[in-house]
PDB file of C-alpha atoms in Angstrom:
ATOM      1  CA  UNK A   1     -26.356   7.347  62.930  1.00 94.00           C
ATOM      2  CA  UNK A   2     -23.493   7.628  60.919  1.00 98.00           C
ATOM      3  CA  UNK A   3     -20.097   6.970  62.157  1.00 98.00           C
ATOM      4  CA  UNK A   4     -19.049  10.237  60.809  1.00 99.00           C
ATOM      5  CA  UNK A   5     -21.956  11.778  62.441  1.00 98.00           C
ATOM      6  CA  UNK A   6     -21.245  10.179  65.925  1.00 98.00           C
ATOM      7  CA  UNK A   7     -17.739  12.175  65.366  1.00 98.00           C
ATOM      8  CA  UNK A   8     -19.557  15.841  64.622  1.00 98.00           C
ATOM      9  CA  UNK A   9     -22.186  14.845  68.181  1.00 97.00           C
ATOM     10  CA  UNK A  10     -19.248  14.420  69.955  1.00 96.00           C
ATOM     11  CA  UNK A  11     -19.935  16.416  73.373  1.00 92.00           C
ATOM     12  CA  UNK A  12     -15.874  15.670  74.294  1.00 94.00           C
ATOM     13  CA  UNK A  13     -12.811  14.443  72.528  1.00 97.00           C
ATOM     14  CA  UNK A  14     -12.315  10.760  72.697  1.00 98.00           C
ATOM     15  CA  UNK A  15      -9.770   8.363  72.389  1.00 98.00           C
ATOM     16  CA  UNK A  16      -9.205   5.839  69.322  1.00 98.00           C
ATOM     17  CA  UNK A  17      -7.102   2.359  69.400  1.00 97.00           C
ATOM     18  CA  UNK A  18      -5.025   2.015  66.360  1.00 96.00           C
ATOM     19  CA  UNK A  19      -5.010  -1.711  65.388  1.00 94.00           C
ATOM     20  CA  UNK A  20      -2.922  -2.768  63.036  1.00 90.00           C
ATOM     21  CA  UNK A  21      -3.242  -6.820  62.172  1.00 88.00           C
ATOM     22  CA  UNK A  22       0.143  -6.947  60.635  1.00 82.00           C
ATOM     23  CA  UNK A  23       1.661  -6.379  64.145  1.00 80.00           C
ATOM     24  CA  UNK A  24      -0.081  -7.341  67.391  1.00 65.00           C
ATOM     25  CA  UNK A  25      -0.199 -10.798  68.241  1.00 77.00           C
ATOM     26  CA  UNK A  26      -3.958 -11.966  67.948  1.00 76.00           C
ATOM     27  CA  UNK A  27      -4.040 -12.473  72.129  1.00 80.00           C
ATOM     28  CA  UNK A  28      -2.765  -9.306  72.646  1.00 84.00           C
ATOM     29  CA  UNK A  29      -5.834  -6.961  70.183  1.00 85.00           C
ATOM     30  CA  UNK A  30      -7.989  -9.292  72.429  1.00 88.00           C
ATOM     31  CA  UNK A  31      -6.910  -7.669  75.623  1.00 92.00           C
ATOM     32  CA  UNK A  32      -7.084  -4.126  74.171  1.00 94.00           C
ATOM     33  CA  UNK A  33     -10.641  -4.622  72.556  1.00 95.00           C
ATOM     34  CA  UNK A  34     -11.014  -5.911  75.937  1.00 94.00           C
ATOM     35  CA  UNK A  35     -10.368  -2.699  77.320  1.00 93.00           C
ATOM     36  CA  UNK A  36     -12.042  -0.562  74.671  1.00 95.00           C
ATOM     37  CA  UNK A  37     -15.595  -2.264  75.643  1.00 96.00           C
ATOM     38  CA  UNK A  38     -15.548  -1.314  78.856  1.00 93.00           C
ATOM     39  CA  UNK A  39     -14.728   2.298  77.671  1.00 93.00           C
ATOM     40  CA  UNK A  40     -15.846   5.853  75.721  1.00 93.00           C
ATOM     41  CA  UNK A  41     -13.314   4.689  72.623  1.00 96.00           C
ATOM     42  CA  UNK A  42     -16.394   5.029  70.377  1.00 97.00           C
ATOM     43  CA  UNK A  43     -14.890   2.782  67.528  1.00 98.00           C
ATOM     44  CA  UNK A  44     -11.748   1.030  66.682  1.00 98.00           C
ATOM     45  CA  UNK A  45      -9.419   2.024  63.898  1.00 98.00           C
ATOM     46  CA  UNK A  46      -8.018  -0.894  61.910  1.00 96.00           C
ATOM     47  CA  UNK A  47      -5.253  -0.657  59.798  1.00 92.00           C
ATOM     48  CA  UNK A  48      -1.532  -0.667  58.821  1.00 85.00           C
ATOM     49  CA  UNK A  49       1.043   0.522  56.104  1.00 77.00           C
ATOM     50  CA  UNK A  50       1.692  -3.119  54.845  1.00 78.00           C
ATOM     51  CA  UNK A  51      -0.420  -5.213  53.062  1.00 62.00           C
ATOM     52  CA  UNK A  52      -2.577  -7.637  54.941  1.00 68.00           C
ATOM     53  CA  UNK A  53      -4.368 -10.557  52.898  1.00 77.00           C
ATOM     54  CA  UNK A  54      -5.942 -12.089  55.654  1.00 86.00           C
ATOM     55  CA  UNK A  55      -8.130  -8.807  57.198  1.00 92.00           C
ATOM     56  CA  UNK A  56     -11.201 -10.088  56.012  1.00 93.00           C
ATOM     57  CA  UNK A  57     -11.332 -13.190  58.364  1.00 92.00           C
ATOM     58  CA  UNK A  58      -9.089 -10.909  60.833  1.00 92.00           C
ATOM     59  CA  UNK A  59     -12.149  -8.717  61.305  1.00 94.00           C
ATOM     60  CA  UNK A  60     -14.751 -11.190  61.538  1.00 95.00           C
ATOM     61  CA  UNK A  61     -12.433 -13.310  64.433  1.00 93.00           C
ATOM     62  CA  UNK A  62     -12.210  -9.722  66.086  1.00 94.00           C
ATOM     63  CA  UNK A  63     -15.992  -8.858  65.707  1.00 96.00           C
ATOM     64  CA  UNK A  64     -16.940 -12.120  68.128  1.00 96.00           C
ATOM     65  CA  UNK A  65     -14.857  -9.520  70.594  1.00 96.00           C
ATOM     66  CA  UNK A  66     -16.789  -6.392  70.302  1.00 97.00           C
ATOM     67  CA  UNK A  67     -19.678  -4.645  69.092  1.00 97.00           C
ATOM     68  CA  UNK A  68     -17.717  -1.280  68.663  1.00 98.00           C
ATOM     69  CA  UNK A  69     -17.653   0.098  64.663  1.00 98.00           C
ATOM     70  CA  UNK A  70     -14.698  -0.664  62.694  1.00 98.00           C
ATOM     71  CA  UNK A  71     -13.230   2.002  60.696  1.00 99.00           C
ATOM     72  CA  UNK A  72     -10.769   1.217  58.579  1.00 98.00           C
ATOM     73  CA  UNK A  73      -7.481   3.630  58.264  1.00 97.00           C
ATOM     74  CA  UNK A  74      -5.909   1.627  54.724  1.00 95.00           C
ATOM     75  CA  UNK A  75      -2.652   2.072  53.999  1.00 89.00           C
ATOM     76  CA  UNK A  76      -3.345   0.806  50.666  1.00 87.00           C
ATOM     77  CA  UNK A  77      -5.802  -0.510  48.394  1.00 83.00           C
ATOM     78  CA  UNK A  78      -5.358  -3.981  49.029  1.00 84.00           C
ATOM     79  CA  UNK A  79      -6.608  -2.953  52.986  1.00 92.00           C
ATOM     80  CA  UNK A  80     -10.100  -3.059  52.503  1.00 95.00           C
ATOM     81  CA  UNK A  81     -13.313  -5.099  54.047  1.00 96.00           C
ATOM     82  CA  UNK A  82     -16.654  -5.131  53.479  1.00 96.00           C
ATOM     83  CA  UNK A  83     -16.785  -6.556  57.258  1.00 96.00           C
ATOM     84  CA  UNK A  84     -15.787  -2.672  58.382  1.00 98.00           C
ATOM     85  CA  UNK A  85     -18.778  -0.202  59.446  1.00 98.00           C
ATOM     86  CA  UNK A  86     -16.556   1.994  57.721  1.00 99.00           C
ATOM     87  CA  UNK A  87     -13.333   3.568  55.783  1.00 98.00           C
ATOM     88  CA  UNK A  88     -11.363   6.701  55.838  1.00 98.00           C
ATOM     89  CA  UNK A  89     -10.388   7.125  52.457  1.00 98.00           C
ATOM     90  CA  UNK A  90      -7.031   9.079  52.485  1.00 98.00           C
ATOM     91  CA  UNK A  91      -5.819  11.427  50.614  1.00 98.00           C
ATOM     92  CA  UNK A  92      -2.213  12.483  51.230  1.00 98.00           C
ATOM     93  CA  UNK A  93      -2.444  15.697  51.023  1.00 99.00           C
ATOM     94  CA  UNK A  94       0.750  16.768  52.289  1.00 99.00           C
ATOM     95  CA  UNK A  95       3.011  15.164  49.798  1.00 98.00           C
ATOM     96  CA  UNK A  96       2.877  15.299  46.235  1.00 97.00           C
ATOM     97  CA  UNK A  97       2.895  11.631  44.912  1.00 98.00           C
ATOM     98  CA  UNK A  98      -0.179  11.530  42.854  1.00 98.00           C
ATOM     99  CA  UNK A  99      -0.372   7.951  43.947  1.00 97.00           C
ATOM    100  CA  UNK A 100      -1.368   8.635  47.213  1.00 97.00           C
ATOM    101  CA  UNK A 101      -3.618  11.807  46.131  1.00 97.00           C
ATOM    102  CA  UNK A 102      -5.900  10.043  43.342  1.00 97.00           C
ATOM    103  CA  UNK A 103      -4.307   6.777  42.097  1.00 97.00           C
ATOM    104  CA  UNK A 104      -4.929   4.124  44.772  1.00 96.00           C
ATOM    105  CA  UNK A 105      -8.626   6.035  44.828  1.00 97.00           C
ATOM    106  CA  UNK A 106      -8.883   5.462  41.522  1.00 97.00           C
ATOM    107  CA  UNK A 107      -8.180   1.354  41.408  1.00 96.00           C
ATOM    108  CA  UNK A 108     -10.456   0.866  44.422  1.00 97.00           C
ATOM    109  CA  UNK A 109     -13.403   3.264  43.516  1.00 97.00           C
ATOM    110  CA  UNK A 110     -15.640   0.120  42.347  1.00 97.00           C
ATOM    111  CA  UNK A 111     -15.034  -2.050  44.619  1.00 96.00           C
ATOM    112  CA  UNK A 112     -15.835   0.320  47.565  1.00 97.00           C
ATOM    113  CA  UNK A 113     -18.615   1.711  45.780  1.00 96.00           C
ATOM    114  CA  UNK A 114     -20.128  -2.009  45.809  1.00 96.00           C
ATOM    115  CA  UNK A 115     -20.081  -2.487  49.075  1.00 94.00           C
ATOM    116  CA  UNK A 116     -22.042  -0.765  52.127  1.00 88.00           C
ATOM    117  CA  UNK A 117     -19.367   0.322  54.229  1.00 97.00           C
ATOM    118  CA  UNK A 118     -19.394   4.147  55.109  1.00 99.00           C
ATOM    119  CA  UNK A 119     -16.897   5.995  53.273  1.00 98.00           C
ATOM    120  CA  UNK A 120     -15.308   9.580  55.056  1.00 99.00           C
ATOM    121  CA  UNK A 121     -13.364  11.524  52.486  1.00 99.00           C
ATOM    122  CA  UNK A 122      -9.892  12.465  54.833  1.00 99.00           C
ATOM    123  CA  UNK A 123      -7.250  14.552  54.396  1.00 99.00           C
ATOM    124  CA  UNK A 124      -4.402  12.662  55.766  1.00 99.00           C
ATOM    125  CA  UNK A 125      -1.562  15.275  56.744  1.00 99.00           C
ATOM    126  CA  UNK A 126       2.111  13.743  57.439  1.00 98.00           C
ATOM    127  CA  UNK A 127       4.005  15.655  59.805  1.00 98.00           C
ATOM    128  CA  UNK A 128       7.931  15.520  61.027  1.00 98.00           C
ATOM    129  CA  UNK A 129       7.838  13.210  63.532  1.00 95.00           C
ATOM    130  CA  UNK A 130      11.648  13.399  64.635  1.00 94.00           C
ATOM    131  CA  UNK A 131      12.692  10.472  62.331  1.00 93.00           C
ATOM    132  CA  UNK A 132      11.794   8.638  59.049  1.00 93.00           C
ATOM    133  CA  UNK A 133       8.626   7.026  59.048  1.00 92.00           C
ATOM    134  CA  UNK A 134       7.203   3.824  57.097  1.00 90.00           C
ATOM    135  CA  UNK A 135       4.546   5.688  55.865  1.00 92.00           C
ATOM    136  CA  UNK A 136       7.289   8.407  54.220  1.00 94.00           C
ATOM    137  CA  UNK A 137       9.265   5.799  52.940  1.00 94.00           C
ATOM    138  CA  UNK A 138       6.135   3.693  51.411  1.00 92.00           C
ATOM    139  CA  UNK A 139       4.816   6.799  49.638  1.00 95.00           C
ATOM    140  CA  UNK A 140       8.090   8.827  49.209  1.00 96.00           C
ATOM    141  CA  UNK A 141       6.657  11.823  50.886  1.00 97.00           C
ATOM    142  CA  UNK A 142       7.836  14.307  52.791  1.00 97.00           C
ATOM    143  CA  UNK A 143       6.169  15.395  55.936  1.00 98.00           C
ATOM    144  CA  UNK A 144       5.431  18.729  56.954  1.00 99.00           C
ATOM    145  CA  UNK A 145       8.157  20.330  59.060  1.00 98.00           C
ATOM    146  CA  UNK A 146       7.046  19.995  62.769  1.00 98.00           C
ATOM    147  CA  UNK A 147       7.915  24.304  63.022  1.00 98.00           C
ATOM    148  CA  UNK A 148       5.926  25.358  59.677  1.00 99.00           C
ATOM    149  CA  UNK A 149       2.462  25.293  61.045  1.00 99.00           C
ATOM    150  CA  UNK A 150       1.736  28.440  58.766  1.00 99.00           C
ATOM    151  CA  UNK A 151       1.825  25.194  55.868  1.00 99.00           C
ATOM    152  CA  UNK A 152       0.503  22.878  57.913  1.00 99.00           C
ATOM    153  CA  UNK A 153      -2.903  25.489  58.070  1.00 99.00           C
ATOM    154  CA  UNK A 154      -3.104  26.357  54.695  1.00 99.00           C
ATOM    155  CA  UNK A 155      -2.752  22.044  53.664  1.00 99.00           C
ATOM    156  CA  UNK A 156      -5.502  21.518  56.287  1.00 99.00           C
ATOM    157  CA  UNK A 157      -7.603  24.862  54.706  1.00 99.00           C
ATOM    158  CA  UNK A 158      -6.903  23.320  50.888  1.00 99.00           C
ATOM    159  CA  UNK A 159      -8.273  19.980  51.844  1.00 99.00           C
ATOM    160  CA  UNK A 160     -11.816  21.350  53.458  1.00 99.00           C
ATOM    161  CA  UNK A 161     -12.021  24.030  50.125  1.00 99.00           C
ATOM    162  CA  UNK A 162     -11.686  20.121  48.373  1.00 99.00           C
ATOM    163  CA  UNK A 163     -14.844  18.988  49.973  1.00 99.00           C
ATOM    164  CA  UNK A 164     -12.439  16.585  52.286  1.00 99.00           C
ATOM    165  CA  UNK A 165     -15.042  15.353  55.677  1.00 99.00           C
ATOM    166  CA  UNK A 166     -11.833  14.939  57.705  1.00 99.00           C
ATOM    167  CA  UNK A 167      -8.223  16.330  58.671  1.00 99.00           C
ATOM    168  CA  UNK A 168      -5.896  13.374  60.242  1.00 99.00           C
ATOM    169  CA  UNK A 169      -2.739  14.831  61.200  1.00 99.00           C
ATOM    170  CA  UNK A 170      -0.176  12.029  62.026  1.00 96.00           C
ATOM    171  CA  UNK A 171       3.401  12.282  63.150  1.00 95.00           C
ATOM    172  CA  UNK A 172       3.968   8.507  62.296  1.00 89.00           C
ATOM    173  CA  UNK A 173       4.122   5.117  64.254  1.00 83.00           C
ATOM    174  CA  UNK A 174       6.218   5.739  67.053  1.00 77.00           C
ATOM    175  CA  UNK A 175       7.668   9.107  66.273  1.00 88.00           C
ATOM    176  CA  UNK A 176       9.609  10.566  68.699  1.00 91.00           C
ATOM    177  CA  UNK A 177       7.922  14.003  68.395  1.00 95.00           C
ATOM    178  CA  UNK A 178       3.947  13.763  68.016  1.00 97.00           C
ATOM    179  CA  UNK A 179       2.173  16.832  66.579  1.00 98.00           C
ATOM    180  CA  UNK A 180       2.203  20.031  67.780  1.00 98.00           C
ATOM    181  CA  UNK A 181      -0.694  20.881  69.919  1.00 99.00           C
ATOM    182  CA  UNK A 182      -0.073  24.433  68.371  1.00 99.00           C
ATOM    183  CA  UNK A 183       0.050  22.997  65.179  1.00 99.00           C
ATOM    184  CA  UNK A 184      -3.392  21.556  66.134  1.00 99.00           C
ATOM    185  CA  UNK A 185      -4.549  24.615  67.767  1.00 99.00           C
ATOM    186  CA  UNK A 186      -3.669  26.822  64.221  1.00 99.00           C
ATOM    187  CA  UNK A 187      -5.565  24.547  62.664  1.00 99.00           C
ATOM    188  CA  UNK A 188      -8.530  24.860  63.995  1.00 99.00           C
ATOM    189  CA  UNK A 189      -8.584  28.346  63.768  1.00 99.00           C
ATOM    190  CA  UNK A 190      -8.853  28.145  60.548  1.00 99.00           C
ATOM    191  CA  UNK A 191     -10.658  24.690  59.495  1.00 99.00           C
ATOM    192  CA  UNK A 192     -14.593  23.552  60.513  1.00 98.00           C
ATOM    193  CA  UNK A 193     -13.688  19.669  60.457  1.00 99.00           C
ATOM    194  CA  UNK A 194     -13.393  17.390  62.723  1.00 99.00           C
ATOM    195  CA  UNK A 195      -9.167  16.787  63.635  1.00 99.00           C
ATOM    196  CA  UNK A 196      -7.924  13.184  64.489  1.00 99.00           C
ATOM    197  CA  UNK A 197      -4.057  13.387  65.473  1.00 99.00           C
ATOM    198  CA  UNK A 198      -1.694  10.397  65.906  1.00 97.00           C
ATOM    199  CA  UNK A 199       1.436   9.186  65.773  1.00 95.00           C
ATOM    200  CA  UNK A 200       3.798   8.797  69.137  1.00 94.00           C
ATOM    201  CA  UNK A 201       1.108   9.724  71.969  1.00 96.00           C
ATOM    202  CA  UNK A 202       2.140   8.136  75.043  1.00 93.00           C
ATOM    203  CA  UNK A 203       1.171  10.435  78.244  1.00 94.00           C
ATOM    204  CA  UNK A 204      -2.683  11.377  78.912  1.00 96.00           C
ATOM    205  CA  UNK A 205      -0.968  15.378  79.171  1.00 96.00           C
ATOM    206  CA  UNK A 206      -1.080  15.008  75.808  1.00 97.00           C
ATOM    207  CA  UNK A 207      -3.816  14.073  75.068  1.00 97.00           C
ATOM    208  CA  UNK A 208      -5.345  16.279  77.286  1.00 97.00           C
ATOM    209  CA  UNK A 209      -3.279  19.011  75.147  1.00 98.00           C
ATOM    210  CA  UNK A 210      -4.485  17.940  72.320  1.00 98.00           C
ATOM    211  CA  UNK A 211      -8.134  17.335  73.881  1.00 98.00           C
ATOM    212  CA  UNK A 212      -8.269  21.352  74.515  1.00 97.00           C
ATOM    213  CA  UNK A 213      -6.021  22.528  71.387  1.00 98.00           C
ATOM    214  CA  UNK A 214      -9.410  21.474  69.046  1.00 98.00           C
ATOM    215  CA  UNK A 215      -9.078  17.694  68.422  1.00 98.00           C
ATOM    216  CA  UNK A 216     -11.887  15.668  68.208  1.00 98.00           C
ATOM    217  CA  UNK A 217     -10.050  12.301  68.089  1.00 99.00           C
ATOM    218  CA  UNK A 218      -6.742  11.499  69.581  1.00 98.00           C
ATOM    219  CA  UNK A 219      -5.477   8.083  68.339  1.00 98.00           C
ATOM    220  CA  UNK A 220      -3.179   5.639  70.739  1.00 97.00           C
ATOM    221  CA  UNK A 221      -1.054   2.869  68.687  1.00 93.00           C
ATOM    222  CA  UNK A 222       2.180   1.487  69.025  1.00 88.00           C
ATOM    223  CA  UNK A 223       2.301   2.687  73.064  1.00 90.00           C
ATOM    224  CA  UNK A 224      -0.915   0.765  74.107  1.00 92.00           C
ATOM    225  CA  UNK A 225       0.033  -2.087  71.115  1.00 87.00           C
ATOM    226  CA  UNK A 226       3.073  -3.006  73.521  1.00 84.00           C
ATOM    227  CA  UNK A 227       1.619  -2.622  76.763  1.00 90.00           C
ATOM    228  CA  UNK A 228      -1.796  -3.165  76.667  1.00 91.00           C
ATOM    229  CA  UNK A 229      -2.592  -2.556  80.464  1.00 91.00           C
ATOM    230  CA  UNK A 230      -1.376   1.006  79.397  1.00 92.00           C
ATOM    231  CA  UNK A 231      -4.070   1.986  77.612  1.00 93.00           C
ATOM    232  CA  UNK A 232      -6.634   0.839  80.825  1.00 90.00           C
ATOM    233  CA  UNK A 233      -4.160   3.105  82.910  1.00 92.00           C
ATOM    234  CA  UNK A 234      -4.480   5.956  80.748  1.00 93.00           C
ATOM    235  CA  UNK A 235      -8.470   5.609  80.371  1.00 88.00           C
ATOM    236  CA  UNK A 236      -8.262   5.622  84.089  1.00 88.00           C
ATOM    237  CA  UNK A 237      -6.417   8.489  84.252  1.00 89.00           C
ATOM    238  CA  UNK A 238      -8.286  10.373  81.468  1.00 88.00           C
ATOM    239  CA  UNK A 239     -11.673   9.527  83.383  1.00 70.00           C
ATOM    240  CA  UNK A 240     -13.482   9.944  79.937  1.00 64.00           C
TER     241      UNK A 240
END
């Protein structure tokens, strides 16, 4: 089965480790994958906003770890691996940098077309996250105001009339304000995909919001990245 199928089967929103190789200390993915095995995270996310030229080897030290799917989350073209299961290929469609939209598509169509990895078309919505993001200032975006869910539904309706498989909604890497789960909610009143939502989710109330707002995917990153033993409390907690 597809990994994009395992996400439609889903019988109950899950949670997703963000790993990003440019940051983590090697020891320290170890003791979340560690955690992650023993768990319902039904694949790990890998991926950053800064180029990485070492992921390759990166993801074949971290598949001795783990037999759980890699999906890659690319911040660029250069962040791609043919050692990944598979790839959300983002498309930015909240800002308006063409870049982001078609370019970087574009320059790695071949590539990822000659390889086997398991490509899910994503709409990747930015939202106000309280503060200026890398991923703003890397694509010279703006996010979606955090109170204008009425565009936040109609971005998320454009990109499933494009044919888009996926809606990521992301507040950025440690925002101080995560998503809406109204926003979230809105949403999917109005869109048939499958939501992932990320960006500054610390507290399992949230993602227990989130869980009954209509995402399928709630993502944990920089909070479980710095204290790892977090993210074995918050399974706990969860009971997922």
């Amino acid at each position: 089965m597809s990994i994009y199928q395992q996400i439609l089967s889903l019988s109950h929103p899950r949670v997703v480790v963000l790993i990003d190789p440019g940051k983590a200390d090697y020891r320290v993915n170890e003791e979340i994958v560690g955690f992650c095995n023993t768990s319902s995270v039904p694949f790990l996310l890998i991926g950053g906003s800064l180029v990485q030229d070492y992921l390759d080897s990166y993801l074949l030290n971290l598949r001795k770890l783990t037999t759980k799917p890699f999906v890659l989350f690319p911040g660029n073209l250069m962040q791609l691996s043919r050692h990944a299961d598979a790839m959300l290929l983002l498309s930015l469609v909240s800002g308006r940098n063409p870049e982001y939209l078609i370019g970087q598509h574009v320059a790695a169509s071949l590539y990822i077309r000659n390889t086997a990895i398991e490509v899910i078309p994503t709409g990747y919505m930015l939202v106000d996250g309280g503060g200026l993001t890398t991923v703003q200032y890397l694509t010279q975006t703006l996010p979606i105001p955090s109170d204008k869910i009425d565009l936040a539904v109609a971005t998320a309706v454009a990109a499933e009339l494009l044919g888009l498989k996926l809606i990521y909604l992301e507040a950025g890497s440690g925002a101080k304000q995560p998503v809406s789960p109204a926003m979230v909610a809105e949403i999917r009143k109005c869109v048939n995909l499958p939501m992932v939502v990320g960006g500054g989710i610390k507290h399992p109330h949230e993602i227990e919001d989130y869980a009954k707002s209509g995402a399928q995917i709630i993502v944990l990153g920089n909070s479980v990245e710095n204290n790892p033993a977090r993210l074995r409390q918050i399974l706990s907690d969860l009971r997922w």
